[in-house]
XYZ file of C-alpha atoms in Angstrom:
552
model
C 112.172 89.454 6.080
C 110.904 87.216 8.280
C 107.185 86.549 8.692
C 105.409 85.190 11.620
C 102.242 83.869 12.453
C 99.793 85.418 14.476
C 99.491 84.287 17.544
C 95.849 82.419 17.735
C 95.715 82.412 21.814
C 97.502 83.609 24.331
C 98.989 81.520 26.320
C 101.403 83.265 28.509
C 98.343 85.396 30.529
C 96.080 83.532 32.361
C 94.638 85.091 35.355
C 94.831 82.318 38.024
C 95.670 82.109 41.349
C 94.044 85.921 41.921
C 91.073 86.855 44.285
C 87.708 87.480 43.240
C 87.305 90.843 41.366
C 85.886 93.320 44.124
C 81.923 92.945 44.235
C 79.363 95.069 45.083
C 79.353 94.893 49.432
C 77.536 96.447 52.449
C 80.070 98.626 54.813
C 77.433 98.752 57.611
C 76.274 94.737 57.369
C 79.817 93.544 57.073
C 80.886 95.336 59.591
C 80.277 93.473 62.863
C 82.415 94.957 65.152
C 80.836 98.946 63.950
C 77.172 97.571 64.815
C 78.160 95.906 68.304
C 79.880 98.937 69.301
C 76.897 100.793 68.085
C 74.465 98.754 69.868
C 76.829 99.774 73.288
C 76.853 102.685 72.755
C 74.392 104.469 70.775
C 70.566 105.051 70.716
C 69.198 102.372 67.783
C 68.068 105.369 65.940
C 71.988 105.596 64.736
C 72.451 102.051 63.166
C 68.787 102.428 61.380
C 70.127 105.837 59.629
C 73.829 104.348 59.226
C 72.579 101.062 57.217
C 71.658 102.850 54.110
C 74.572 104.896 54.269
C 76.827 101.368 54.350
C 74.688 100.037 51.305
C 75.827 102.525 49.642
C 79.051 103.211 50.144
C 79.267 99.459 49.081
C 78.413 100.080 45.590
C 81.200 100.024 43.237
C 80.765 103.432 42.017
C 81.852 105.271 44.978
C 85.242 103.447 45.417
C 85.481 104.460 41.639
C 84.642 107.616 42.384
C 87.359 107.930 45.444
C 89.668 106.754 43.270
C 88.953 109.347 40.768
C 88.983 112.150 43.223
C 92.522 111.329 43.642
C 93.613 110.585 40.167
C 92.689 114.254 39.273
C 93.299 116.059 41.843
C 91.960 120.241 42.712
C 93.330 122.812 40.296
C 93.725 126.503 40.818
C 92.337 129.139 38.788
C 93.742 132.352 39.855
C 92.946 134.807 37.359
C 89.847 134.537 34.376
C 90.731 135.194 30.960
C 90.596 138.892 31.882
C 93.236 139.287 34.357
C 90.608 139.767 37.124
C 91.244 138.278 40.595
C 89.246 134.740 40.754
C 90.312 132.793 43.309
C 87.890 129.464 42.056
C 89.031 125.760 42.739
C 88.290 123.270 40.419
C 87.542 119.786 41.489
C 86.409 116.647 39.355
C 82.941 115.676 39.580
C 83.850 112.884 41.787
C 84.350 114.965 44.862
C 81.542 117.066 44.351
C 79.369 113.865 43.960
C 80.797 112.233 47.513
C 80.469 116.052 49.159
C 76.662 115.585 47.370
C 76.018 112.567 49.115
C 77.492 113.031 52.666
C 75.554 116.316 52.557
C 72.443 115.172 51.137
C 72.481 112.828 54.281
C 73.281 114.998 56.954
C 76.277 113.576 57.997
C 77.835 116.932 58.641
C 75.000 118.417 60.672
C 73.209 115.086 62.159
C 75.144 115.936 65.584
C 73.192 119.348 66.094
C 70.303 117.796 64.795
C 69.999 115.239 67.719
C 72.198 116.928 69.905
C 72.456 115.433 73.363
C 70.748 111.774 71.463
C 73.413 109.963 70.007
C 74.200 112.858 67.585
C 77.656 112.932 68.033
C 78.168 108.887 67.557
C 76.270 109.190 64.520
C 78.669 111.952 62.850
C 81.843 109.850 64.281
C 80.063 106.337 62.924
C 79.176 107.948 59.274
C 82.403 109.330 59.325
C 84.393 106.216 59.907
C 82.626 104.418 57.293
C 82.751 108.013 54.640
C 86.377 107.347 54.852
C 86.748 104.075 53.202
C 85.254 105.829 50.575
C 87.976 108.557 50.075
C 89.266 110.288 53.300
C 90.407 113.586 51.983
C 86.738 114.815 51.271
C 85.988 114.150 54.574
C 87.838 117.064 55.946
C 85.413 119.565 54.792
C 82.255 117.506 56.062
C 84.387 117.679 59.511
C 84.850 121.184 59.585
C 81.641 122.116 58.538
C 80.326 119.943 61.159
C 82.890 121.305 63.942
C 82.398 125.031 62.649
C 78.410 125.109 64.790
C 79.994 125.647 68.548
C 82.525 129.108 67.140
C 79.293 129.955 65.315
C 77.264 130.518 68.413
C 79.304 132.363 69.937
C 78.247 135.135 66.932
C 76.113 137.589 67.357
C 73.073 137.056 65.277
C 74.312 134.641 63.544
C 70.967 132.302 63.049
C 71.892 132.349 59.164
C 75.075 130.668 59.333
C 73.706 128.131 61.731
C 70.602 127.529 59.848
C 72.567 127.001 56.824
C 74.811 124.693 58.643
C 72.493 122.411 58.784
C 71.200 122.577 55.261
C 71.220 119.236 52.780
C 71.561 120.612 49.288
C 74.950 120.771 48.686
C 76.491 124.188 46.210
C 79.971 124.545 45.358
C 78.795 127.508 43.319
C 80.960 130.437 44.348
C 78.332 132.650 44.926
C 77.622 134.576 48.526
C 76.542 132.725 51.415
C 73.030 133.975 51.785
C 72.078 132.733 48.242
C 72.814 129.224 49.167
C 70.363 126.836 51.519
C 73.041 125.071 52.748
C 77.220 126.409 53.767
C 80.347 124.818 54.231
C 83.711 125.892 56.472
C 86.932 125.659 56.262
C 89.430 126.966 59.066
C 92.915 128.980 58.577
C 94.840 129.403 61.510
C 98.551 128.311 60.606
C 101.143 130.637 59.427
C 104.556 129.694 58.187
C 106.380 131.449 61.503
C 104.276 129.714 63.902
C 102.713 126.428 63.286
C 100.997 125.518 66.073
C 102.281 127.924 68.376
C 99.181 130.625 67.236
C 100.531 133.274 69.399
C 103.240 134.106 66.738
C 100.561 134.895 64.474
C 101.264 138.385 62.701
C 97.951 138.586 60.876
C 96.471 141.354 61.982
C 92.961 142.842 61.993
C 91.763 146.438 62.328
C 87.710 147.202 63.178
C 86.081 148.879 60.199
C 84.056 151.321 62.729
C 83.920 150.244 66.889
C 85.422 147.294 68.234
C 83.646 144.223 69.590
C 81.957 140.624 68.964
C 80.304 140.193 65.897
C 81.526 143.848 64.762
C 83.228 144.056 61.019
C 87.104 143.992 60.762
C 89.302 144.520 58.107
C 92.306 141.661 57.530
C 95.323 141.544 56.230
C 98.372 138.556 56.329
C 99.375 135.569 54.966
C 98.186 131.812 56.073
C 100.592 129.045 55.443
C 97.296 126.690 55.570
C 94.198 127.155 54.395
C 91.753 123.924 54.312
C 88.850 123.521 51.687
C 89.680 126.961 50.434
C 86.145 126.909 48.595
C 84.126 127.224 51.823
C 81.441 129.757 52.147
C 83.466 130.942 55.192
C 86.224 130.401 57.504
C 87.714 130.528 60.634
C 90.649 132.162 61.499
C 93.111 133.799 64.178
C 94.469 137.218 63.780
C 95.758 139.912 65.772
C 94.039 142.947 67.171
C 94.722 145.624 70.335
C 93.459 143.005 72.188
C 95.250 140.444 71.532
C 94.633 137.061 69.530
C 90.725 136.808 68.147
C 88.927 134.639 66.294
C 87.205 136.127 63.275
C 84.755 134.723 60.439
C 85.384 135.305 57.096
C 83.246 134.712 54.309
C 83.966 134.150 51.125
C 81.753 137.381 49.801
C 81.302 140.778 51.545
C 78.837 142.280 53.198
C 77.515 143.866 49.880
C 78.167 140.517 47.641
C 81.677 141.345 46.335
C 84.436 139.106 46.297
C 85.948 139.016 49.335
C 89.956 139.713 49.186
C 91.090 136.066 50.453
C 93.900 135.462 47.637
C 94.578 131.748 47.159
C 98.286 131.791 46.629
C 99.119 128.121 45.550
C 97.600 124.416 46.422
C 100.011 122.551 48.375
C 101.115 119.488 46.510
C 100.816 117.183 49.132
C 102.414 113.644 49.911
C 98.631 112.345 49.996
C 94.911 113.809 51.310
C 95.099 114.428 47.302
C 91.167 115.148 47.148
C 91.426 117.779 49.310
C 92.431 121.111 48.377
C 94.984 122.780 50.595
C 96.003 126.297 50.065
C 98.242 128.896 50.890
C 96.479 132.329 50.840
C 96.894 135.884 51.536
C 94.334 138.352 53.457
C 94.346 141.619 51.442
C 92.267 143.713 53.196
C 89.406 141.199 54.051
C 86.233 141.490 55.759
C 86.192 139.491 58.872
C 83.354 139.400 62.033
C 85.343 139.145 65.430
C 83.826 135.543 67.154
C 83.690 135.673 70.474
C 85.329 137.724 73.101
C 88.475 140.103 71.681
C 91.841 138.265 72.549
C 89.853 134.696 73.417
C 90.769 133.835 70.053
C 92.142 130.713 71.301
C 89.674 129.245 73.707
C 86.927 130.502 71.056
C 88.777 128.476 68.059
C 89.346 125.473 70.867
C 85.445 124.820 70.574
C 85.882 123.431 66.658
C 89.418 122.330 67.151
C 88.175 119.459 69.770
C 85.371 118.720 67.686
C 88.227 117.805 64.727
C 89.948 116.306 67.141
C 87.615 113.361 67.217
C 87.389 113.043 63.891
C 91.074 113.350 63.682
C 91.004 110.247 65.704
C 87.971 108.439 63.635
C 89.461 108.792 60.515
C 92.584 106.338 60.754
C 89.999 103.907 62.333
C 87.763 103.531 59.277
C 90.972 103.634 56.716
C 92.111 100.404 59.303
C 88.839 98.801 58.613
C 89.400 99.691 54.721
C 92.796 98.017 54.719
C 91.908 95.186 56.394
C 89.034 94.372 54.524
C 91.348 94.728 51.713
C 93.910 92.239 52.958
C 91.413 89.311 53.952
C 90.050 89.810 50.528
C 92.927 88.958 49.303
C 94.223 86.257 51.378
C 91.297 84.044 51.158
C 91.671 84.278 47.127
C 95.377 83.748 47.120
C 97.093 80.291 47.477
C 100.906 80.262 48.030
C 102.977 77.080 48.773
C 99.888 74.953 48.342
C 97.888 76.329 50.568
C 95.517 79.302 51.114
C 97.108 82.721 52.588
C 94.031 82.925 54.925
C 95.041 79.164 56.410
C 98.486 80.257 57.093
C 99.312 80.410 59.973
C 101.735 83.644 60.299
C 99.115 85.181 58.183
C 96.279 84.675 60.157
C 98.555 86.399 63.054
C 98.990 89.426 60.983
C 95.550 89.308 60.067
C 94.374 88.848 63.464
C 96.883 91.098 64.892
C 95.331 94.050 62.328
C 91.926 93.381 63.555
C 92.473 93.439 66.887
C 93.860 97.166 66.194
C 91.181 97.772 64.606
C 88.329 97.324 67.071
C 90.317 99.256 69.711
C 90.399 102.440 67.452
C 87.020 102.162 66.685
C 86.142 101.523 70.172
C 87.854 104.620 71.727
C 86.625 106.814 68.896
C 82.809 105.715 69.784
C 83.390 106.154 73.193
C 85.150 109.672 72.736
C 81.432 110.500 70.718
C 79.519 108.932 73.009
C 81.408 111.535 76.018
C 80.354 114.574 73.556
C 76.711 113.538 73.031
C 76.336 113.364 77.403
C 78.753 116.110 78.025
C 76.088 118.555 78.742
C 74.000 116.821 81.322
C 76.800 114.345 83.308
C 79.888 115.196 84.082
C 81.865 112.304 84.415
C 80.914 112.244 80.634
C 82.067 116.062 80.190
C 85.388 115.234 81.786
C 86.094 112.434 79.370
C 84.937 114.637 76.793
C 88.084 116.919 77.048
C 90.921 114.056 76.883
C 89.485 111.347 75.080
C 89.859 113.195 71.548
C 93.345 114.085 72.023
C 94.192 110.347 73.365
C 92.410 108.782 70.150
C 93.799 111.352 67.753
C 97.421 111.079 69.150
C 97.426 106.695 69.390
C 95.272 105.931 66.349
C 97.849 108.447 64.263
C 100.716 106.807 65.443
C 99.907 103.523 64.629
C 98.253 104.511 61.102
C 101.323 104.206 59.234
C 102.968 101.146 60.566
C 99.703 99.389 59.924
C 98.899 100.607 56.415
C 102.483 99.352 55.473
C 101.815 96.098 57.014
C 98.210 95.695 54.798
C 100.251 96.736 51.857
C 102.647 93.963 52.591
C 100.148 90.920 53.017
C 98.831 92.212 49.249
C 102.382 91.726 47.915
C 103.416 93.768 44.829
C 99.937 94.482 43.644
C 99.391 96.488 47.304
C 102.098 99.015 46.382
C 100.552 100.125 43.311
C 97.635 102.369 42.547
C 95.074 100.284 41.226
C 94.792 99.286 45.113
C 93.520 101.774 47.635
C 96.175 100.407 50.191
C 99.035 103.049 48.418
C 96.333 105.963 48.763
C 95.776 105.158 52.174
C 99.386 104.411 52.860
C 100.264 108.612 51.606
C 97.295 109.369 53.847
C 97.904 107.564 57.056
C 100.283 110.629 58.477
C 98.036 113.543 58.114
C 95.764 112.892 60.900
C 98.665 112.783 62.658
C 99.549 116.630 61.716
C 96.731 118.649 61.004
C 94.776 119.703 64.312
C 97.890 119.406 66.523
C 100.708 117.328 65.864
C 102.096 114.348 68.661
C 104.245 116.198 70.651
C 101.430 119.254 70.399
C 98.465 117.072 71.327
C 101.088 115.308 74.385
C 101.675 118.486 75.744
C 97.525 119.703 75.684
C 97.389 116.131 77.523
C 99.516 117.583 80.422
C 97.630 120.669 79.950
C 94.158 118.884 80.741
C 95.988 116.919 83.727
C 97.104 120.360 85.137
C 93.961 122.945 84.521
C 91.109 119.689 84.557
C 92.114 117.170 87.237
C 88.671 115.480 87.027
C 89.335 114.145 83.375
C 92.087 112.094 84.954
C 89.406 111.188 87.479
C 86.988 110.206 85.146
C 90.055 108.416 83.296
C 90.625 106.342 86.299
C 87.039 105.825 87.148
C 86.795 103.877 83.304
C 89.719 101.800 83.764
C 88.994 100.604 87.136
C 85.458 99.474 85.751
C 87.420 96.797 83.692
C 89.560 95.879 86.725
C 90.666 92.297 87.586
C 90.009 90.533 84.140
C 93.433 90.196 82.677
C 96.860 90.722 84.734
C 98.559 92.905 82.077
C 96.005 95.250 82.046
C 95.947 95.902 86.068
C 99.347 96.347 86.093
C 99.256 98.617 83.572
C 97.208 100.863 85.012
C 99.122 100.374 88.486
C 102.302 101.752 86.316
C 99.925 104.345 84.944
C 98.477 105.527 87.998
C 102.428 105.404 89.460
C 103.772 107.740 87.034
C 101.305 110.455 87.294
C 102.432 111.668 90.519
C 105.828 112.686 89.197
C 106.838 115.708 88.714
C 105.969 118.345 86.539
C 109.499 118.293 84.418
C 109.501 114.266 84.656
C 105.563 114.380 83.126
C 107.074 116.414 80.084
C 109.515 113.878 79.668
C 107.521 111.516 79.863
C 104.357 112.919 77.901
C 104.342 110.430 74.455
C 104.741 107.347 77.306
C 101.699 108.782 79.210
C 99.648 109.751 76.018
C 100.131 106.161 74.637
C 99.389 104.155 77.841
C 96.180 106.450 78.501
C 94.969 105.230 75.074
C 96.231 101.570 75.177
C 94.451 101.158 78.415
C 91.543 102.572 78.110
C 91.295 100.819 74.961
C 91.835 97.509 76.513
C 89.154 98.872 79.308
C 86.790 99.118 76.398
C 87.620 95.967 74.837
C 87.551 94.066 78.192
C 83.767 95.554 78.837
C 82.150 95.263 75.240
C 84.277 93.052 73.014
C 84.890 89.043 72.618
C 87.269 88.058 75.628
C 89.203 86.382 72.427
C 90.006 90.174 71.488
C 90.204 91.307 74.527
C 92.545 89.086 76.280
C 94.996 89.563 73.127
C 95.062 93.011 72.613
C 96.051 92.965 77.005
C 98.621 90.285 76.257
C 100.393 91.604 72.983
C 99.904 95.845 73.820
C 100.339 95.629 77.495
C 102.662 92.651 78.541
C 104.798 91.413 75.456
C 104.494 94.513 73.158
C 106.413 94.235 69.640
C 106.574 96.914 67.262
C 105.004 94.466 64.217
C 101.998 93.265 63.851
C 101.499 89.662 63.982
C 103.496 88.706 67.484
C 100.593 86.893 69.245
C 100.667 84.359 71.294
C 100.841 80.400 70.703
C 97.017 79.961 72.084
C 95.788 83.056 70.412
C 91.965 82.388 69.522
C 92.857 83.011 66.030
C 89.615 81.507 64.424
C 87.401 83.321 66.562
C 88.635 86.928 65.866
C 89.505 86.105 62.081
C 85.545 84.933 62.249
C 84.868 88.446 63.255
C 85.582 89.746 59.396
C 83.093 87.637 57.968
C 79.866 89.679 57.651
């Protein structure tokens, strides 16, 4: 038998030719474009409650603990040891520290707090930056957040509200009332239906007398049930009346259980932190919201409120990507040279920025519409189609762009030590949940047909940016062209109109409050020469000057 020496130094792994290990940064301070937009848009109050939010986010342990929250994801715990009905998710610690902290902050509740003052931009802002900390906990901040406007429609219903806006976050499953502060989930879809509610079968009987805020009794099945460890949900089901909207907490009225069986946990193709569940209505106790058989337009209230963050969300995982990739580039040398001097690099780079900005910037001013709705109504108009226009583009590009970041990494963006796979699996659901593309297309018609001024209001912002770059007026002279077709053409034609709607107003924005290096690029590769990859700029692109714009 042979014996060999052991081997004094190893020579065959040395780490060269690697960026930086990931330090300790500032999400709000190196984040120029978020704070220009901010300082548009948004009373300064905003940015001064956002900075410590970005210090922190920053720190290493929260992209350890987003990372965790996926690694191990919920688990369901039907039964206890006794055979009795339980019902209980269990989620690692890391979740419940990141729900902790986004509810500790108010970041769920800060729009009804300054409502009508820059509340809404400072929900959308946090939110955008809570992403790049781990996106799938951020669907039960939203819905808590977007649950306020069904709520007040409820009789008596002070409690709920009050507790909305709590900061002392208790996943203890114990009733409502014990708690200072709630969360929501919402339950609408069923398995026959989708998005087409009115095949709904669940059906709901009144306990005594019909009516708003009167007790019901529930029974059916939900194909989706979001944070199924809420204090309470909303929901669609049946009644005489047709479809209603109904609350249903997670206790009843006398602090039992209430029958909301949790089926299964989806096992999802990403949004891993986030538990989604099928579940069954068993004779529930529900409180009819609103008027009986308004269900929809009462539900409508939170579903454009999740809208926007629908939209937000891919905008902050973009920023998260692309902060990833020039990370990477600038510590990488290939050929001799420096990825980040490169020149097809620093298109691709460029290109992803420039994407970037324009999500953000439509998602701001979609919050900034909200916060002014009440007392302008130019602003109100926006308010109904800019959500759906953000939440539709921003989706659709999502994917394409997280593949394209996971590309400039090489093979060490495909695996899971990078978030750049975890926000690759997460890029479609946006895309889904809250209306998918052809769904949110045909509510775009919808708002044409019932709420001409939005289109109005629509024209009124792109005319404001009028006569700086050539693509962009013709653009909207095609736009404004194709809206007087007809009614079977605009169907047709719906995903074309959605997408130009976005991609102009973007470039509007842009045109108004950006760099005329961003700008004029995002006109001349979206509007005139469009390619489906990223990185087809032009020649004299001002490549330095919006590469500059990632430096903090």
């Amino acid at each position: 038998m042979t014996d060999y020496a052991p081997r004094t130094e190893l020579t065959t792994h040395c780490v060269e030719n690697q960026p930086a290990a990931d330090l300790e940064c500032d999400l709000w301070r190196d984040d120029r474009p978020l704070r220009e937009t901010l300082s548009q848009f948004a009373p300064a109050w905003v940015g001064e409650r956002l900075a410590p939010l970005g210090r922190r986010l920053g720190e290493p342990d929260i992209q350890r603990w987003g990372e965790q929250a996926n690694r191990f994801p919920p688990q369901l715990h039907t039964f206890d040891r006794h055979g009795r009905r339980l019902d209980e998710v269990d989620y690692h610690p890391a979740y419940h520290a990141l729900m902790a902290l986004a509810i500790g902050d108010g970041w769920h509740a800060v729009a009804w707090e300054r409502e009508h003052d820059g509340g809404h931009q400072a929900h959308v802002a946090a939110l955008y930056l809570l992403t790049q900390a781990e996106p799938g906990f951020c669907c039960p901040i939203t819905m808590t957040h977007a649950a306020m406007p069904v709520l007040r429609q409820l009789p008596e219903s002070e409690g709920w509200q009050n507790r909305l806006l709590g900061r002392d976050y208790d996943p203890a499953a114990i009733p409502a009332e014990r708690k200072s502060t709630n969360t929501f989930g919402m339950a609408m879809t069923e398995k026959q239906g989708g998005s087409d509610v009115r095949r709904n079968t669940t059906r709901a009987r009144p306990v005594t007398s019909p009516g708003t805020g009167e007790w019901y009794r529930l029974d059916g099945h939900k194909w989706f049930c979001s944070a199924p460890m809420s204090d309470a949900f909303l929901t669609l089901a049946q009644t005489d009346d047709g479809l209603s909207c109904f609350l249903a907490p997670r206790f009843t009225p006398d602090d039992r259980r209430n029958a909301i069986e949790i089926q299964r946990l989806k096992d999802k193709c990403g949004n891993r932190a986030n538990a989604s569940a099928e579940i069954e209505y068993a004779g529930a106790w529900v409180q009819l919201v609103g008027e009986p058989g308004r269900g929809v337009p009462a539900i409508l209230e939170m579903v454009q409120q999740t809208r926007l963050d629908a939209a937000t969300a891919p905008a902050g995982m973009m920023r998260q990507a692309v902060n990833e990739v020039w990370h990477h580039v600038k510590g990488r040398q290939v050929f001799d040279r420096r990825l980040a001097d490169q020149p097809l690099m620093q298109r691709v780079v460029a290109d992803l920025e420039i994407e970037t900005e324009a999500s953000l910037m439509l998602a701001m001013r979609g919050a900034r519409a909200m916060d002014r709705s009440r007392s302008d109504e130019h602003e109100a108009a926006l308010a109904r189609l800019l959500p759906a226009l953000g939440k539709f583009w921003h989706n659709k590009r999502g994917p394409a762009f997280m593949a394209e970041a996971m590309e400039c990494l090489g093979g060490i963006g495909y695996v899971e030590e990078t978030p750049l796979a975890r926000l690759y699996r997460e890029a479609p659901v946006n895309s889904i949940w809250e209306g998918s593309g052809n769904v949110i297309c045909l509510d775009v018609l919808r708002i044409m047909e019932r709420h001409p001024a939005s289109i109005d209001a629509l024209r009124r912002e792109l005319n404001l940016a009028r006569g700086h770059h050539a693509a962009f007026d013709a653009a909207i002279d095609s736009l404004d062209e194709r809206l007087t077709a007809s009614p079977g053409q605009l169907q047709a034609e719906a995903r074309w109109l959605a997408q130009c709607m976005a991609q102009t107003l973007q470039a509007a924005l842009l045109i108004r409050y950006a760099p005329n290096g961003v700008a004029d690029t995002f006109c001349a590769t979206r509007l005139a020469n469009a390619s489906p990859i990223f990185g087809i700029l032009p020649v004299d692109a001002p490549l330095a000057a919006i590469l500059e714009r990632l430096e903090a």
